[in-house]
Short mmCIF file of C-alpha atoms and ligand atoms in Angstrom, two decimals:
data_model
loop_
_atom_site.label_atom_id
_atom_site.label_comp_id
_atom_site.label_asym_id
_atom_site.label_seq_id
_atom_site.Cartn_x
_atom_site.Cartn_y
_atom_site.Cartn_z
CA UNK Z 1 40.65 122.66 139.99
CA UNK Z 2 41.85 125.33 142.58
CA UNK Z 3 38.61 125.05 144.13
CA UNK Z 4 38.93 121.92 144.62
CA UNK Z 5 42.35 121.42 145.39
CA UNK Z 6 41.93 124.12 148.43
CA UNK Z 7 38.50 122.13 149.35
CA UNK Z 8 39.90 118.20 149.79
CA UNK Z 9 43.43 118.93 150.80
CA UNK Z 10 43.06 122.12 152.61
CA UNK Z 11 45.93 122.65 155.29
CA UNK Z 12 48.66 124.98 156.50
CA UNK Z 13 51.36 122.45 155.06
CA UNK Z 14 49.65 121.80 151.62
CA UNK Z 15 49.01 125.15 151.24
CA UNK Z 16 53.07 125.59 151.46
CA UNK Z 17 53.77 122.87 149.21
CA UNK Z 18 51.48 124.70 146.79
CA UNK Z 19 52.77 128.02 146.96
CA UNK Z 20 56.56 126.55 146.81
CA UNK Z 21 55.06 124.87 143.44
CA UNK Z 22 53.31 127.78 141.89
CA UNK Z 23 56.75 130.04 142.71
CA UNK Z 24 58.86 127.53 140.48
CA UNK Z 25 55.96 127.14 138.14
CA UNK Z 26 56.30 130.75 137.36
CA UNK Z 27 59.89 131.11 137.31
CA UNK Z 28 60.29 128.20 134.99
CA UNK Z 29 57.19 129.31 132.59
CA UNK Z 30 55.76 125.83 133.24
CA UNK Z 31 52.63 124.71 130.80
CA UNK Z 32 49.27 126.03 132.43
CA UNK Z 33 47.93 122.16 131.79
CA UNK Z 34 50.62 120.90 133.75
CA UNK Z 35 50.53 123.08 136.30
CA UNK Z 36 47.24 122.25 136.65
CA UNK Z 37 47.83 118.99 136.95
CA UNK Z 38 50.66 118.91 139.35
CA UNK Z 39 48.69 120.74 141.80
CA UNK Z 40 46.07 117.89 142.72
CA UNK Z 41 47.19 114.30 143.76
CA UNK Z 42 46.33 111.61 141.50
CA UNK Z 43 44.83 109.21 144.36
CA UNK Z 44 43.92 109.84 148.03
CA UNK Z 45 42.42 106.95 150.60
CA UNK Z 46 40.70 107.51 153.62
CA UNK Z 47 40.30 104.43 155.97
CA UNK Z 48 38.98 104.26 159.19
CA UNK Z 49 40.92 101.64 161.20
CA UNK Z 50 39.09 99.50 164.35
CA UNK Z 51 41.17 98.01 166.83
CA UNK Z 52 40.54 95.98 169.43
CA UNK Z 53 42.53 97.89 172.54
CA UNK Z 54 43.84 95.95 175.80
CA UNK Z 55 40.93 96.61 177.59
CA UNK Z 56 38.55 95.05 175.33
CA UNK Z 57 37.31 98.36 173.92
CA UNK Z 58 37.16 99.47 169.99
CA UNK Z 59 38.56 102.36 169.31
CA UNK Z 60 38.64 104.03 165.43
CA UNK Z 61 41.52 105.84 164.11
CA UNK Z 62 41.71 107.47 160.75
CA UNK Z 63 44.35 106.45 158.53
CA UNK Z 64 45.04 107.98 155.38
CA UNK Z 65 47.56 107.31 152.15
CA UNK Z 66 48.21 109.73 149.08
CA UNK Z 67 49.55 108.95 146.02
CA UNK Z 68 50.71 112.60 144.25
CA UNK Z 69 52.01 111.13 141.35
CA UNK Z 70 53.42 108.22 139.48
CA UNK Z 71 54.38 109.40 135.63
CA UNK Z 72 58.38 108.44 136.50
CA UNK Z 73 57.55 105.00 138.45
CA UNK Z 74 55.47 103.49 141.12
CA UNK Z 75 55.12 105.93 144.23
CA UNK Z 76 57.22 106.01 147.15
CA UNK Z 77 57.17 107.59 150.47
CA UNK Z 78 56.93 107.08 154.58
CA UNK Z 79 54.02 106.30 156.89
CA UNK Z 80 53.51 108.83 159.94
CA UNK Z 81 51.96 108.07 163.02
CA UNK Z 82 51.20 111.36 164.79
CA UNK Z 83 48.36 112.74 166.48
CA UNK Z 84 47.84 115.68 164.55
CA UNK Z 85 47.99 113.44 160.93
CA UNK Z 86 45.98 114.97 158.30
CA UNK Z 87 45.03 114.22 154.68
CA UNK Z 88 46.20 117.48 153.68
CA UNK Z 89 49.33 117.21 155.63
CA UNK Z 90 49.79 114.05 154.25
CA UNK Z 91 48.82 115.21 150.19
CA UNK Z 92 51.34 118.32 150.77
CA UNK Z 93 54.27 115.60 152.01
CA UNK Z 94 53.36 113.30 149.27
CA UNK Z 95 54.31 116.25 146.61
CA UNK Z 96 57.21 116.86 148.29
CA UNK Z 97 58.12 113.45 147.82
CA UNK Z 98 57.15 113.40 143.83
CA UNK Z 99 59.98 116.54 144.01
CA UNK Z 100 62.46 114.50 145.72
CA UNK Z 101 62.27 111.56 143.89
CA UNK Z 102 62.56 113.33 140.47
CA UNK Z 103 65.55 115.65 141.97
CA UNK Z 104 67.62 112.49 142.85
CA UNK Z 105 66.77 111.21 139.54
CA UNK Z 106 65.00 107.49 141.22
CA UNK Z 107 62.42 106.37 139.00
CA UNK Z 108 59.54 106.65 141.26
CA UNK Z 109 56.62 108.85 141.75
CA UNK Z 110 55.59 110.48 145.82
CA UNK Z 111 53.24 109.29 147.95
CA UNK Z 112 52.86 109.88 151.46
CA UNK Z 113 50.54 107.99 154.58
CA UNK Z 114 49.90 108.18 158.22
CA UNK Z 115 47.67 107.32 160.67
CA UNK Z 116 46.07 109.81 163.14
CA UNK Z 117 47.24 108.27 166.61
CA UNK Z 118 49.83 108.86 169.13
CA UNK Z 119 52.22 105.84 169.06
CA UNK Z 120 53.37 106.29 172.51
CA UNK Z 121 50.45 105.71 173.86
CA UNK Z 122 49.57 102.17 172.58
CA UNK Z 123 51.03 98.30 173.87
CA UNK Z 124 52.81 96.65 171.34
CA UNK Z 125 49.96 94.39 171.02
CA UNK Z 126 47.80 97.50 170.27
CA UNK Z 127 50.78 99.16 168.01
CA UNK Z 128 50.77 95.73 166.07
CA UNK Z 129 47.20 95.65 165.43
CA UNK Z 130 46.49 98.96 164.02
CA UNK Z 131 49.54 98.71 161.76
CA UNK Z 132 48.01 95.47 160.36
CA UNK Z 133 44.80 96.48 159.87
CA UNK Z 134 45.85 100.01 158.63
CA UNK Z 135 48.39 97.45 155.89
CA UNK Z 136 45.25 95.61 155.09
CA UNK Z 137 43.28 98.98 154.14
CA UNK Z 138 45.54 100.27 151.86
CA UNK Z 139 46.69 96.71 150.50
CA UNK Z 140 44.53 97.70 147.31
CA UNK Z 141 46.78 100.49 146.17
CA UNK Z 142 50.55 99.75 147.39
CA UNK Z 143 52.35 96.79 146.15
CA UNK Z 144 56.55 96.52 144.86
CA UNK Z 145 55.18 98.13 141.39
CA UNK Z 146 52.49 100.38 142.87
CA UNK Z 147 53.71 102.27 146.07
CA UNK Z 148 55.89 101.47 148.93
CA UNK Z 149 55.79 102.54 151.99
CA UNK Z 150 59.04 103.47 154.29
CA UNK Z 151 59.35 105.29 157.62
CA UNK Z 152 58.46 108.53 158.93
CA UNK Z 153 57.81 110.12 162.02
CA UNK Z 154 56.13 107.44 164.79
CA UNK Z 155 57.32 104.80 162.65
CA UNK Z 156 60.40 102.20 162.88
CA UNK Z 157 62.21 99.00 161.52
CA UNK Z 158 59.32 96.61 163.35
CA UNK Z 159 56.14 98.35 162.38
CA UNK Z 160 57.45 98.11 158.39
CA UNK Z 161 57.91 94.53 158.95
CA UNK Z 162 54.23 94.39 159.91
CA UNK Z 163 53.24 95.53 157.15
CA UNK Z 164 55.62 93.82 155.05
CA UNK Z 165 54.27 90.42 156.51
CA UNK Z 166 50.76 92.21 156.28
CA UNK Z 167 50.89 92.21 152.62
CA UNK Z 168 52.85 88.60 152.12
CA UNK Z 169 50.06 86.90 153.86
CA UNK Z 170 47.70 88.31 151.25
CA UNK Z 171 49.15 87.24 148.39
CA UNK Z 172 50.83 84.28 149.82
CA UNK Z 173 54.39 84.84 149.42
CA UNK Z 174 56.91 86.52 150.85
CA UNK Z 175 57.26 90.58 149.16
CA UNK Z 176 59.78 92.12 150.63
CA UNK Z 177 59.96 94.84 147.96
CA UNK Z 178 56.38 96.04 149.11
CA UNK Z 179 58.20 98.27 151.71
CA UNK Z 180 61.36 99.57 152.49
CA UNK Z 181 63.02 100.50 156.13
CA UNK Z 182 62.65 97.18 157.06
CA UNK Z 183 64.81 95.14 159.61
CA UNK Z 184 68.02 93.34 157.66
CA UNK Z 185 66.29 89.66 158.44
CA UNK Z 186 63.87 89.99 156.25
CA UNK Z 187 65.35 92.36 153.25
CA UNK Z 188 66.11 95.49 154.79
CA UNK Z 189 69.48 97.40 153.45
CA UNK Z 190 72.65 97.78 155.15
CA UNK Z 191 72.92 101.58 156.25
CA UNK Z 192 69.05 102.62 155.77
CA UNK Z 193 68.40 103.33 159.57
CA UNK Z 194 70.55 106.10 159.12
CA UNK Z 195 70.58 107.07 155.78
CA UNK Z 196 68.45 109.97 156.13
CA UNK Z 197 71.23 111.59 158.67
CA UNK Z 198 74.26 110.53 156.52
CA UNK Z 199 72.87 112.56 153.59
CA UNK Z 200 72.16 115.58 155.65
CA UNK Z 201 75.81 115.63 156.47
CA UNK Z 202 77.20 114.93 153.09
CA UNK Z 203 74.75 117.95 151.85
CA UNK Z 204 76.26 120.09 154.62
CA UNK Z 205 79.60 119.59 153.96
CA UNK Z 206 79.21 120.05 150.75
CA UNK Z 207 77.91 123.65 151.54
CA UNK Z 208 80.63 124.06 153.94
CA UNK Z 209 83.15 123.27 151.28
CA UNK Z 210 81.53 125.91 149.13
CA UNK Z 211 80.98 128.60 151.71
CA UNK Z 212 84.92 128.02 152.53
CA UNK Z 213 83.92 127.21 156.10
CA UNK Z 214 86.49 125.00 158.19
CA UNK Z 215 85.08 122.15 159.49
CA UNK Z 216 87.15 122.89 162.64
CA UNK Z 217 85.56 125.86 162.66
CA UNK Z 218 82.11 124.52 162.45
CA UNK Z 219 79.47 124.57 165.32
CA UNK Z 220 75.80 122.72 164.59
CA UNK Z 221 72.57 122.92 166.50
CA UNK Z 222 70.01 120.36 165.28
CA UNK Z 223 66.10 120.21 166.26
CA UNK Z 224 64.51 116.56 166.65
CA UNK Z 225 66.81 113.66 168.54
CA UNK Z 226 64.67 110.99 166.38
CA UNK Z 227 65.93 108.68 163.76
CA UNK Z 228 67.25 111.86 161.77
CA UNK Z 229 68.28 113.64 164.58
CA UNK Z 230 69.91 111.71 166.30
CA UNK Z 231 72.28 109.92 163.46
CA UNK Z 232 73.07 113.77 161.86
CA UNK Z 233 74.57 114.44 165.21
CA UNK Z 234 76.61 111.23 165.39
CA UNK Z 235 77.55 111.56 161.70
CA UNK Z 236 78.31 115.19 161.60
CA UNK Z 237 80.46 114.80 164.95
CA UNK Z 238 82.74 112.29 163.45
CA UNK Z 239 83.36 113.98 160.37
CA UNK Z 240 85.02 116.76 162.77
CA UNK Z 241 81.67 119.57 163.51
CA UNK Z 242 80.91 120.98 167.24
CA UNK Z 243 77.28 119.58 167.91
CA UNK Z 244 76.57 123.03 170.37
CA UNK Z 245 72.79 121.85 170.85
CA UNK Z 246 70.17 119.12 170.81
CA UNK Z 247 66.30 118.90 171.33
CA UNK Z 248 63.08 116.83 171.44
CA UNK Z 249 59.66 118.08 171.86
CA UNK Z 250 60.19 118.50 175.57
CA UNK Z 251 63.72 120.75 175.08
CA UNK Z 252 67.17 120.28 174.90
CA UNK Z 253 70.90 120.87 175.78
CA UNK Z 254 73.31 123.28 175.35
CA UNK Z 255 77.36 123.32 175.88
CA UNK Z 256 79.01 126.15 173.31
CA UNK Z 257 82.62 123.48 173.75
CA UNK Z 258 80.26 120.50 171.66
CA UNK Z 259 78.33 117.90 173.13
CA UNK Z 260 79.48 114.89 174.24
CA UNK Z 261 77.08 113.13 171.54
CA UNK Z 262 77.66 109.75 172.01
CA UNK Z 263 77.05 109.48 175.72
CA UNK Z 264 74.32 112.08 175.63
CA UNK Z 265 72.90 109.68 173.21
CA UNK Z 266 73.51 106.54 174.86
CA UNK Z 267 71.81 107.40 177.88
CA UNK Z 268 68.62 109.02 176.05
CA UNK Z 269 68.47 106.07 173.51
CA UNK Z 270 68.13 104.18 176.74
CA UNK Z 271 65.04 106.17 177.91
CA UNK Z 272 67.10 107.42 181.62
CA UNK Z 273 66.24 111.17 181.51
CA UNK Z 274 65.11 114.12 179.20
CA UNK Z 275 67.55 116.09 177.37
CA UNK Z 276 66.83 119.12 179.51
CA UNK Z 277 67.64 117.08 182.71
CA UNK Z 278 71.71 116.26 181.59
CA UNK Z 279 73.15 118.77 183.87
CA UNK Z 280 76.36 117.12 183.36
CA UNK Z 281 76.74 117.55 179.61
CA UNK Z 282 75.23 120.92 179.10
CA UNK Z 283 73.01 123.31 180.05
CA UNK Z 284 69.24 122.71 179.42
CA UNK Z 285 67.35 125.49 176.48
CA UNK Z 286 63.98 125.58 174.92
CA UNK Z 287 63.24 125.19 171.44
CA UNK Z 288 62.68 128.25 170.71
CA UNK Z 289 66.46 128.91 171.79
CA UNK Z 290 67.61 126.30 170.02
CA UNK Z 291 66.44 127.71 166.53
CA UNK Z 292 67.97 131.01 166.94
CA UNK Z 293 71.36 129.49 169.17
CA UNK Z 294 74.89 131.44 167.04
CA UNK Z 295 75.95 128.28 165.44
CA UNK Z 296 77.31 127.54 161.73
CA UNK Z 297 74.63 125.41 160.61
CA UNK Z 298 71.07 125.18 161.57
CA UNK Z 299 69.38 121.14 161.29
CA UNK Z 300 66.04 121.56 162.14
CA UNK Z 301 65.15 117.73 162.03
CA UNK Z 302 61.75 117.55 163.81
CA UNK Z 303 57.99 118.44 162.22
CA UNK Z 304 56.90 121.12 160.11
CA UNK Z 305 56.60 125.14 160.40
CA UNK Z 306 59.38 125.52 163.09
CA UNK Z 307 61.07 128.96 161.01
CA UNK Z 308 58.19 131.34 160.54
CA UNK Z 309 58.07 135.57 160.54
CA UNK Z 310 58.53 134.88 164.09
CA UNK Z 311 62.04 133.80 164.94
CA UNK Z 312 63.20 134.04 160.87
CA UNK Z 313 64.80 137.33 161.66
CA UNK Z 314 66.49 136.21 164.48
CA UNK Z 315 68.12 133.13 163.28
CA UNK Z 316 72.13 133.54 163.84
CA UNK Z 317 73.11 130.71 161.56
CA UNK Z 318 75.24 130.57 158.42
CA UNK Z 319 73.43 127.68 157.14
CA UNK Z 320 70.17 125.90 157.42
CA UNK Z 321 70.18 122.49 156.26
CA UNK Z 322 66.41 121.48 156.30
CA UNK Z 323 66.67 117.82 157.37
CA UNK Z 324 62.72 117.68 158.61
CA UNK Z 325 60.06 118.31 155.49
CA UNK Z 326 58.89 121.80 155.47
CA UNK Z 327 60.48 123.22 158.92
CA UNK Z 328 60.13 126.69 156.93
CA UNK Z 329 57.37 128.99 156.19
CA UNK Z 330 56.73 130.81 152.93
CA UNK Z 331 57.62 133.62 154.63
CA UNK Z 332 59.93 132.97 156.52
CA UNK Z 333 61.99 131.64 154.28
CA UNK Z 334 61.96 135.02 151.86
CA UNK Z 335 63.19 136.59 154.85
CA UNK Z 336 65.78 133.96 154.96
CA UNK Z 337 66.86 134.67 151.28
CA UNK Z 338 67.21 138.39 152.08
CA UNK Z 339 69.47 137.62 155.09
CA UNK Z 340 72.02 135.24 152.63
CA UNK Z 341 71.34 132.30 155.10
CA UNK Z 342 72.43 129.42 152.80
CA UNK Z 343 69.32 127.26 152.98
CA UNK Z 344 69.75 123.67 151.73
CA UNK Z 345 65.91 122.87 151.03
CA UNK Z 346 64.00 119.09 152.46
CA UNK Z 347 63.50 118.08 149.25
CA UNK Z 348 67.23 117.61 148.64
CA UNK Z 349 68.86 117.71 152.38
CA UNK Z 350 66.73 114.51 153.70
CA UNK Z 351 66.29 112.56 150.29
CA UNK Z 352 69.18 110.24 151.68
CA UNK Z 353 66.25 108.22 153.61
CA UNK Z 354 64.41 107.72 149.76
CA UNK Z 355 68.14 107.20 148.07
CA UNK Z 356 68.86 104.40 150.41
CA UNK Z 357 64.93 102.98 150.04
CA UNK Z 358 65.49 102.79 146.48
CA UNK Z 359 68.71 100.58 147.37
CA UNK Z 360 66.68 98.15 149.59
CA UNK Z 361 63.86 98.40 147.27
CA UNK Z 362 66.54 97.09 144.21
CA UNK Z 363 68.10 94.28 146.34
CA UNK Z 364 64.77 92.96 147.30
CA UNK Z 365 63.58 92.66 143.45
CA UNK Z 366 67.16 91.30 142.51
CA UNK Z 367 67.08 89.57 146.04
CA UNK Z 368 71.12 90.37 145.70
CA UNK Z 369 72.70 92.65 148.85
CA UNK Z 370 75.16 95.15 148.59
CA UNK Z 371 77.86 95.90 151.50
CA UNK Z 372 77.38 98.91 153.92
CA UNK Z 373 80.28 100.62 152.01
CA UNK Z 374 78.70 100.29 148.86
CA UNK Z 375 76.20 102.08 150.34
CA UNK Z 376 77.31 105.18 151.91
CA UNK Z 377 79.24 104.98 148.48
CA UNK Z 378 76.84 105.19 145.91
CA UNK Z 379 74.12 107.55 148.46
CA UNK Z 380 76.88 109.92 148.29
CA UNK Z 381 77.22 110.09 144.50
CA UNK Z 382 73.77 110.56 144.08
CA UNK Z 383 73.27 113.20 146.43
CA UNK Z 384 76.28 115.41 146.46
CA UNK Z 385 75.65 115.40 142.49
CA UNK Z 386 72.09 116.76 143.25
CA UNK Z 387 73.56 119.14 145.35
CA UNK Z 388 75.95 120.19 142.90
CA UNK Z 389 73.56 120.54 140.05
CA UNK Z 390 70.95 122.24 142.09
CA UNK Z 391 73.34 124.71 143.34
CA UNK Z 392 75.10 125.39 139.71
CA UNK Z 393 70.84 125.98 138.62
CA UNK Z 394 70.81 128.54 141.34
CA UNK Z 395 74.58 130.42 140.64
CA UNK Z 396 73.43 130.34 136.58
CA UNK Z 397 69.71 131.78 137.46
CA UNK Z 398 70.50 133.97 140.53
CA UNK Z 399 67.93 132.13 142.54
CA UNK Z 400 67.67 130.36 145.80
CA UNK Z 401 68.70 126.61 146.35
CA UNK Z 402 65.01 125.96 146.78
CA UNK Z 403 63.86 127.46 143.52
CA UNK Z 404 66.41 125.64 142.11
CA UNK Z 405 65.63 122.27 143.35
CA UNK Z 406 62.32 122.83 142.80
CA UNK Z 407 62.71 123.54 139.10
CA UNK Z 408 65.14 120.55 138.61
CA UNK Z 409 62.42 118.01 140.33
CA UNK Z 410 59.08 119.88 138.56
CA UNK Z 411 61.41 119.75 135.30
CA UNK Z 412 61.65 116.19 135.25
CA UNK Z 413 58.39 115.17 136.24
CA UNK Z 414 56.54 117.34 133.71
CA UNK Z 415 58.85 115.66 130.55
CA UNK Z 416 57.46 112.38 132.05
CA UNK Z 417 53.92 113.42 131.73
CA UNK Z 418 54.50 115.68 128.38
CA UNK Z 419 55.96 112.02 126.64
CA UNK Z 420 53.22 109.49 128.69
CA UNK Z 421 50.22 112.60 127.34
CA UNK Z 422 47.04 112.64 128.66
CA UNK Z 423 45.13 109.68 129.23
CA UNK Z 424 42.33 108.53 127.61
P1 LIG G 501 61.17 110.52 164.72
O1 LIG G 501 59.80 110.23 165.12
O2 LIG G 501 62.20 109.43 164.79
O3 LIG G 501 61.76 111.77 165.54
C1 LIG G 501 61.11 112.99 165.60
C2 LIG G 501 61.83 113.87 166.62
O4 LIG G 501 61.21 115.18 166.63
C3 LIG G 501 61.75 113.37 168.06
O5 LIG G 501 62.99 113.59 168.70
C4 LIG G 501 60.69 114.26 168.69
O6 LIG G 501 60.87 114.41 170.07
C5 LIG G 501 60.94 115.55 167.97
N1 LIG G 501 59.79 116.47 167.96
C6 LIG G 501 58.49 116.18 167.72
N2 LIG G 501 57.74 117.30 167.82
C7 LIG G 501 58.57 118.31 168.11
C8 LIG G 501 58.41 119.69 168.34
N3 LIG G 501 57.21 120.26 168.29
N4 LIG G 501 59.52 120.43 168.63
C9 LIG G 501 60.74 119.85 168.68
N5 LIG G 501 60.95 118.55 168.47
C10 LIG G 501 59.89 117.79 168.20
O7 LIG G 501 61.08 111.09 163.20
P2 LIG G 501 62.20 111.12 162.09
O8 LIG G 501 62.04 109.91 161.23
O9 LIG G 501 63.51 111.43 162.71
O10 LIG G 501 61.70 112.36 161.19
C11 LIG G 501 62.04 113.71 161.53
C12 LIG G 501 61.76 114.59 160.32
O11 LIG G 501 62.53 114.14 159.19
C13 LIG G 501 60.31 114.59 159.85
O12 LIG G 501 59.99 115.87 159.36
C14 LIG G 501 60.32 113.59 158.72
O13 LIG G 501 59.26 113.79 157.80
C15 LIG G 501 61.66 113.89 158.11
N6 LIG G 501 62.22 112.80 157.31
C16 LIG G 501 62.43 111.56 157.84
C17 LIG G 501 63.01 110.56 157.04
C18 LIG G 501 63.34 109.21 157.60
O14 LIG G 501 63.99 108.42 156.88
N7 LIG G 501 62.98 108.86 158.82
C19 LIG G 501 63.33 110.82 155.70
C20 LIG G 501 63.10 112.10 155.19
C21 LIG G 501 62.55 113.08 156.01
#
């Protein structure tokens, strides 16, 4: 199984998600069988998508959708469109999601897609057309009882109501259920565009409250001004933080008195200039600077592998709060441990965005909507009592948040497949 495992899936980022596995495994004496198990994902589809482009062309682009594992429920988990999208990318972010949706306690399983393309550079005619014929692909395995698709990174509101009318046209009805993230018209939840952001801040201050940091006192620098991004800045802002620094792929901005976030945002929501270019709200710094910038709390909030051996000894941060899905290295993030950086894994800082799916995803099957309050309420409860449980694990055992998160999620899952057994 190794073998093959390394074979199919073979990546930097799966290999992560393994070794972050195989660590917990150890520590929590899992059963070799299951271990086994856990390791591969239970279904992966390749497609290969034609699409007619403006210029009368056909061009291919691969698309690709894992399911990791579905003992606690039908899978769940977001579609990426990104250039460098790979089936072992996408297998590594489909465990994480099988973790995330067992630490929250939701009864799904994770899956993970994406689509090998650069969204920027299509029309909306062209954008349309490959999400329709990448819906119509995978229409065999997802479904409101299978696997449901959400966001991720390159994807948005109108491309999940694509595929939403994708799969209704099928079957000849309207499923809303079949994914979540979807624009409120047509059975999208109240507070899901930025539910991903509001949990990162209710996991930080949680770990601010426990680190008896001031608020007041607190200064944040956060990588990524996407959907995540951008809303952890407003959130965290107006619960009373410093926002010190921003960035996108191209750079950011800098200003040690706190950025004016809601203008800064306004005007690069509205596509005027890059980040770097703001003279008037800050000062413009590189990535690079942005990761190790002396802040309180660290939100890297953009791709994968950003805190490796290179800069991990250099970080000046109190806490890292890892709203993107694997931002840190194996190794990087031992050095982190040595250092006492609180680190609040992905698997529990962004599972807001998968809380709040599981709200839509509810209201569609009931086809009964909750208020916005009732919302933020209830995301909240479930996610400050995963912190709270994950960090008691890690007090009791003298490990590290992630261990400890890891454990609780791998915990769960394995009593769902110890009571299903082995089938046939
Ligand atoms: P997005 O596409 O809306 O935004 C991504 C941001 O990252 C953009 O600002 C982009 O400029 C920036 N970026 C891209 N490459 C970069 C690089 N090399 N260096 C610095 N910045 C870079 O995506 P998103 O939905 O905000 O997702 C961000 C992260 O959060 C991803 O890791 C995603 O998997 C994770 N996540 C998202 C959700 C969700 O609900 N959207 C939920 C859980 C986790």
């Amino acid at each position: 199984m190794e073998e093959a495992t390394v074979t199919e899936f073979d990546h930097p980022t799966f290999r992560l998600a393994v070794a972050q596995f195989d660590q917990a495994a150890e520590v929590m004496g899992l059963d070799p069988n299951l271990r086994e198990r856990l390791k591969a994902p239970q279904r992966a589809l390749t497609v290969s998508l034609p699409i007619r482009m403006d210029d009368d062309t056909v061009k291919v682009f691969m698309g690709y959708r894992v399911q990791h594992d579905s003992a606690r429920g039908p899978s769940k988990g977001g579609i990426r469109y990104h250039p460098e999208v790979n089936l072992g990318e996408v297998a590594a972010l489909s465990m994480w999601m099988t973790w995330k949706t067992a630490i929250a306690g939701l009864p799904y399983g994770g899956a993970k897609g994406g689509v090998k393309v650069s969204p920027s550079t299509l029309s909306l005619g062209e954008l349309e057309r490959l999400t329709r014929r990448y819906a119509a692909e995978i229409f065999p395995i997802i479904g409101p009882d299978k696997d449901i698709p959400a966001p991720d990174i390159g994807t948005n509101a109108q491309v999940m109501a694509w595929l939403m009318d994708t799969y209704s046209e099928q079957v000849g009805f309207a499923v809303p259920g079949v994914v979540t993230g979807k624009p409120l018209a047509i059975g999208g939840s109240a507070g899901r565009e930025e539910a991903t952001g509001r949990g990162v801040v209710n996991v930080t201050l949680e770990a601010l409250r426990h680190l008896n940091i001031d608020l007041s006192n607190t200064t944040v620098a956060i990588q990524g001004m996407g959907n995540v991004g951008s809303h952890t800045a407003r959130i965290i802002r107006q619960a009373g933080a410093k926002v010190i620094a921003i960035s996108d792929q191209l750079g950011g901005l800098y200003n040690p008195h706190g950025l004016n976030i809601p203008d800064v945002l306004q005007r690069y929501q509205e596509g005027k200039e890059p980040l770097g270019s703001m003279h008037k709200f800050g000062d413009p710094l590189t990535n690079e600077e942005l990761l190790t910038t002396d802040c309180t709390v660290l939100i890297p909030a953009a791709v994968a592998e950003q805190i490796t051996t290179h800069n991990a000894a250099k970080l000046r941060c109190r806490i890292l709060v890892e709203a993107a899905n694997g931002p840190t290295t194996l190794e990087a993030d031992s050095i982190l441990a040595d250092r006492d950086i609180f680190t609040i894994p992905d698997i529990l800082a962004n599972s807001g965005g998968v809380i709040v799916s599981y709200f839509e995803w509810v209201q569609d099957v009931q086809r009964f909507f909750w208020k916005e309050a009732d919302i933020h309420e209830r995301l909240e409860e479930i996610i400050v009592a995963a912190f709270q449980r994950t960090l008691t694990f890690a007090q009791e055992n003298k490990t590290t948040m992630r261990i400890a998160a890891l454990i609780n999620g791998i915990d769960r899952v394995a009593q769902a497949h110890q009571l299903r057994g082995l089938y046939p």
